[in-house]
Every structure is written in C-alpha cells, then in structure tokens.
CSV table of C-alpha atoms and ligand atoms in Angstrom, one decimal:
chain,number,residue,atom,x,y,z
D,1,MET,CA,15.8,17.5,-28.1
D,2,ILE,CA,14.9,13.8,-28.8
D,3,SER,CA,14.1,12.7,-32.6
D,4,GLU,CA,10.5,12.2,-33.5
D,5,ARG,CA,11.3,8.4,-34.2
D,6,LEU,CA,12.7,7.9,-30.8
D,7,GLU,CA,9.9,9.7,-29.2
D,8,LYS,CA,7.4,7.4,-30.9
D,9,ALA,CA,9.4,4.4,-30.0
D,10,LEU,CA,9.7,5.5,-26.5
D,11,ASN,CA,6.0,6.0,-26.1
D,12,GLU,CA,5.3,2.6,-27.6
D,13,GLN,CA,7.8,1.1,-24.9
D,14,ILE,CA,6.1,3.0,-22.1
D,15,SER,CA,2.9,1.2,-23.1
D,16,LYS,CA,4.7,-2.2,-23.3
D,17,GLU,CA,6.0,-1.6,-19.8
D,18,LEU,CA,2.5,-0.6,-18.5
D,19,HIS,CA,1.1,-3.8,-20.5
D,20,SER,CA,3.8,-5.9,-18.6
D,21,GLU,CA,2.6,-4.5,-15.3
D,22,TYR,CA,-0.9,-5.3,-16.1
D,23,TYR,CA,0.0,-8.9,-17.4
D,24,TYR,CA,2.0,-9.6,-14.2
D,25,LEU,CA,-0.8,-8.3,-12.0
D,26,VAL,CA,-3.2,-10.8,-13.8
D,27,MET,CA,-0.8,-13.5,-12.9
D,28,ALA,CA,-0.7,-12.3,-9.2
D,29,VAL,CA,-4.4,-12.6,-9.2
D,30,TRP,CA,-4.2,-16.3,-10.4
D,31,PHE,CA,-1.6,-17.2,-7.6
D,32,THR,CA,-3.8,-15.4,-5.1
D,33,SER,CA,-6.8,-17.7,-6.1
D,34,LYS,CA,-4.6,-20.6,-5.4
D,35,ASN,CA,-3.5,-19.3,-2.0
D,36,LEU,CA,0.1,-19.3,-3.2
D,37,ASP,CA,1.1,-16.1,-1.1
D,38,GLY,CA,4.9,-16.5,-2.1
D,39,PHE,CA,4.2,-16.6,-5.8
D,40,THR,CA,1.6,-13.7,-5.4
D,41,ASN,CA,4.3,-11.7,-3.7
D,42,PHE,CA,6.8,-12.2,-6.4
D,43,PHE,CA,4.4,-11.0,-9.0
D,44,LYS,CA,3.2,-8.0,-7.1
D,45,VAL,CA,7.0,-7.0,-6.9
D,46,GLN,CA,7.2,-7.5,-10.5
D,47,VAL,CA,4.3,-5.3,-11.1
D,48,GLN,CA,6.0,-2.5,-9.2
D,49,GLU,CA,9.3,-3.1,-11.2
D,50,GLU,CA,7.3,-2.8,-14.4
D,51,ARG,CA,5.7,0.6,-13.3
D,52,PHE,CA,9.2,1.7,-12.5
D,53,HIS,CA,10.4,0.9,-16.0
D,54,ALA,CA,7.6,2.8,-17.5
D,55,LEU,CA,8.0,5.9,-15.2
D,56,LYS,CA,11.8,6.1,-15.7
D,57,MET,CA,11.1,6.2,-19.5
D,58,PHE,CA,8.3,8.7,-18.8
D,59,ASP,CA,10.6,11.1,-17.0
D,60,TYR,CA,13.5,10.7,-19.5
D,61,LEU,CA,11.3,11.5,-22.4
D,62,LEU,CA,10.2,14.7,-20.6
D,63,ASP,CA,13.7,15.5,-19.7
D,64,ARG,CA,14.6,15.3,-23.4
D,65,GLY,CA,11.8,17.7,-24.4
D,66,GLY,CA,9.5,14.9,-25.7
D,67,LYS,CA,5.9,14.3,-25.3
D,68,VAL,CA,4.2,11.4,-23.6
D,69,TYR,CA,1.2,9.7,-25.3
D,70,LEU,CA,-0.4,7.0,-23.2
D,71,GLU,CA,-2.2,4.2,-25.1
D,72,THR,CA,-4.9,1.9,-24.2
D,73,ILE,CA,-3.6,-1.1,-22.4
D,74,LYS,CA,-4.8,-4.4,-24.1
D,75,LYS,CA,-6.4,-7.2,-21.9
D,76,SER,CA,-4.1,-10.0,-20.9
D,77,PRO,CA,-5.0,-13.6,-21.2
D,78,GLN,CA,-6.1,-15.1,-17.8
D,79,ASP,CA,-6.6,-18.7,-18.7
D,80,PHE,CA,-3.7,-20.2,-16.9
D,81,GLU,CA,-3.7,-24.0,-16.0
D,82,LEU,CA,-0.3,-24.3,-14.0
D,83,ALA,CA,2.4,-22.3,-12.4
D,84,GLU,CA,4.6,-23.7,-14.9
D,85,ASP,CA,2.6,-22.3,-17.7
D,86,ILE,CA,2.7,-18.9,-16.1
D,87,PHE,CA,6.3,-18.7,-15.8
D,88,LYS,CA,6.8,-20.0,-19.4
D,89,LYS,CA,4.5,-17.1,-20.6
D,90,ALA,CA,6.4,-14.7,-18.2
D,91,TYR,CA,9.9,-15.8,-19.7
D,92,GLU,CA,8.6,-15.5,-23.2
D,93,HIS,CA,7.1,-12.1,-22.4
D,94,GLU,CA,10.6,-10.9,-21.1
D,95,GLN,CA,12.4,-12.1,-24.2
D,96,PHE,CA,9.8,-10.0,-26.2
D,97,VAL,CA,10.7,-7.0,-24.2
D,98,THR,CA,14.2,-7.7,-24.5
D,99,MET,CA,13.8,-7.6,-28.2
D,100,SER,CA,12.0,-4.4,-28.1
D,101,ILE,CA,14.7,-2.8,-25.9
D,102,ASN,CA,17.2,-3.9,-28.5
D,103,GLU,CA,15.5,-2.1,-31.1
D,104,LEU,CA,15.4,1.1,-29.1
D,105,MET,CA,19.0,0.7,-28.8
D,106,ASN,CA,19.5,0.2,-32.5
D,107,LEU,CA,17.5,3.2,-33.0
D,108,ALA,CA,19.5,5.4,-30.6
D,109,THR,CA,22.8,4.2,-32.3
D,110,GLU,CA,21.4,4.9,-35.8
D,111,LYS,CA,20.4,8.5,-34.6
D,112,LYS,CA,23.9,8.9,-32.9
D,113,ASP,CA,21.9,9.7,-29.7
D,114,HIS,CA,24.5,9.0,-27.1
D,115,ALA,CA,22.4,10.1,-24.0
D,116,SER,CA,19.6,7.6,-25.1
D,117,GLN,CA,22.3,4.9,-25.7
D,118,LYS,CA,23.5,5.5,-22.1
D,119,PHE,CA,19.8,5.5,-20.8
D,120,PHE,CA,18.9,2.2,-22.6
D,121,ASP,CA,22.0,0.5,-21.3
D,122,TRP,CA,20.3,0.2,-17.9
D,123,TYR,CA,17.3,-1.6,-19.6
D,124,VAL,CA,19.6,-3.9,-21.4
D,125,GLN,CA,21.2,-5.0,-18.2
D,126,GLU,CA,17.7,-5.1,-16.5
D,127,GLN,CA,16.5,-7.4,-19.3
D,128,LEU,CA,19.3,-9.8,-18.8
D,129,GLU,CA,18.3,-10.1,-15.1
D,130,GLU,CA,14.5,-10.4,-15.7
D,131,GLU,CA,15.0,-13.1,-18.3
D,132,THR,CA,17.4,-15.1,-16.1
D,133,SER,CA,15.1,-14.6,-13.1
D,134,MET,CA,12.1,-16.1,-15.0
D,135,ASP,CA,13.9,-18.7,-16.5
D,136,ASN,CA,15.5,-19.9,-13.2
D,137,ILE,CA,12.3,-20.1,-11.5
D,138,LEU,CA,10.7,-22.0,-14.6
D,139,THR,CA,13.5,-24.4,-14.3
D,140,LYS,CA,12.8,-25.2,-10.7
D,141,ILE,CA,9.2,-25.4,-11.2
D,142,ARG,CA,9.7,-28.1,-13.8
D,143,LEU,CA,11.8,-30.1,-11.5
D,144,VAL,CA,8.9,-30.1,-8.9
D,145,TYR,CA,6.6,-31.2,-11.7
D,146,GLU,CA,9.0,-34.1,-12.5
D,147,LYS,CA,9.1,-34.9,-8.8
D,148,ARG,CA,12.8,-34.2,-8.7
D,149,HIS,CA,12.5,-32.2,-5.4
D,150,GLY,CA,15.9,-33.6,-4.1
D,151,LEU,CA,17.7,-31.6,-6.6
D,152,LEU,CA,16.1,-28.4,-5.4
D,153,LEU,CA,17.2,-29.3,-1.8
D,154,LEU,CA,20.7,-30.1,-3.0
D,155,ASP,CA,20.7,-26.9,-5.1
D,156,GLU,CA,19.7,-24.9,-2.0
D,157,LYS,CA,22.6,-26.6,0.0
D,158,LEU,CA,25.0,-25.9,-2.9
D,159,SER,CA,24.1,-22.1,-3.1
D,160,GLN,CA,25.5,-21.6,0.4
D,161,ARG,CA,29.0,-22.6,-0.5
D,162,THR,CA,31.5,-19.7,-0.2
D,163,PHE,CA,35.1,-19.3,-1.0
D,164,THR,CA,37.7,-19.3,1.8
D,165,VAL,CA,41.2,-18.2,1.0
D,166,PRO,CA,43.3,-21.2,1.7
D,167,ALA,CA,46.0,-20.8,4.6
D,168,GLN,CA,49.5,-20.3,3.0
Q,201,LIG,FE1,10.2,-4.2,-18.1
Q,201,LIG,FE2,10.1,-7.0,-17.4
Q,201,LIG,O1,10.6,-5.7,-18.6
C-alpha cells in the first residue's frame, strides 16, 4: 500500500504529465500552422511520450493500491512567435518537470518506499534525456537564427565519426 502523501504527489504528477501532453500538442499545432511537418512530428511524438509517462504512473498507483484522481488540465499559452521561443519554453518546462520528479524521489526516500524509488529511477533518467533533447535542438535553432548554418552541416558530418580499432 502506498502512503497517502505519495498517492497525492503521484496524482499531482499525473496531472503535470497530462498538462505536458497538452502543452506539446499546442506546440505541434503552431508548427502545423507554419507547414513545418518535421517539427510537428517531433511534438506529436512528444505528446505520445507524455501520455505514456502519465499512464505509467497511473498503472503504478493502481498496482500499489492507490486511487487515481484526474484534475482539470489548465489551458496552455499559445502566443508563440518563433521556433526558438517554443523550444526555450519546452526546455524550461522539462526543467520544471525534472524538479517535480526529484521531489517525488525525495518523498519516496523519506518514506523508505523502495518500490517507488525504483519506479522513479526510470523518470529521473527519462528527464535527463528530455532536457538534453530540448536543449540540443534549442542550441541548433539558435545557430540557424544567427545564420551560422555551416556549423550545423559540420556538426552533422562530425556526428558520423566512428572509432576503428587501430591495426596492431
Ligand atoms: Fe514527462 Fe517531458 O516529462
């Protein structure tokens, strides 16, 4: 059985994940309006990831004998100006989610709830990947705005380097 405090905190986190889903859907809509299909695809996949994050918690909470309380999802801002603006907001949003996951982990540790600690480990790793992904794209978009496209081409070329074991 999960503690009441963790049950409440997990329900709040489910709402945050569903809000993230909605927020990224709003971003996908903006990119659709600009006919930028690749960016739209990126955010549509992100929408699916956020739904997955929420449902994984939903299942865990039920497995632990807790109850799920779904909250109203607040409206997301839609007044974006530039792609850079969107990725800056997405990056900041992921930082906010990371803090929230860290608090859940702190609570599980305080409650000596080892199953929850193990469960939140997955989210800690996931947040690291999500922050890195948003930050990387933001950096590349800034290079485009600064008209330093050559660096992007060079970066693409350098990413293809592989290690070959030297002949003895
Ligand atoms: Fe579910 Fe993007 O954090």
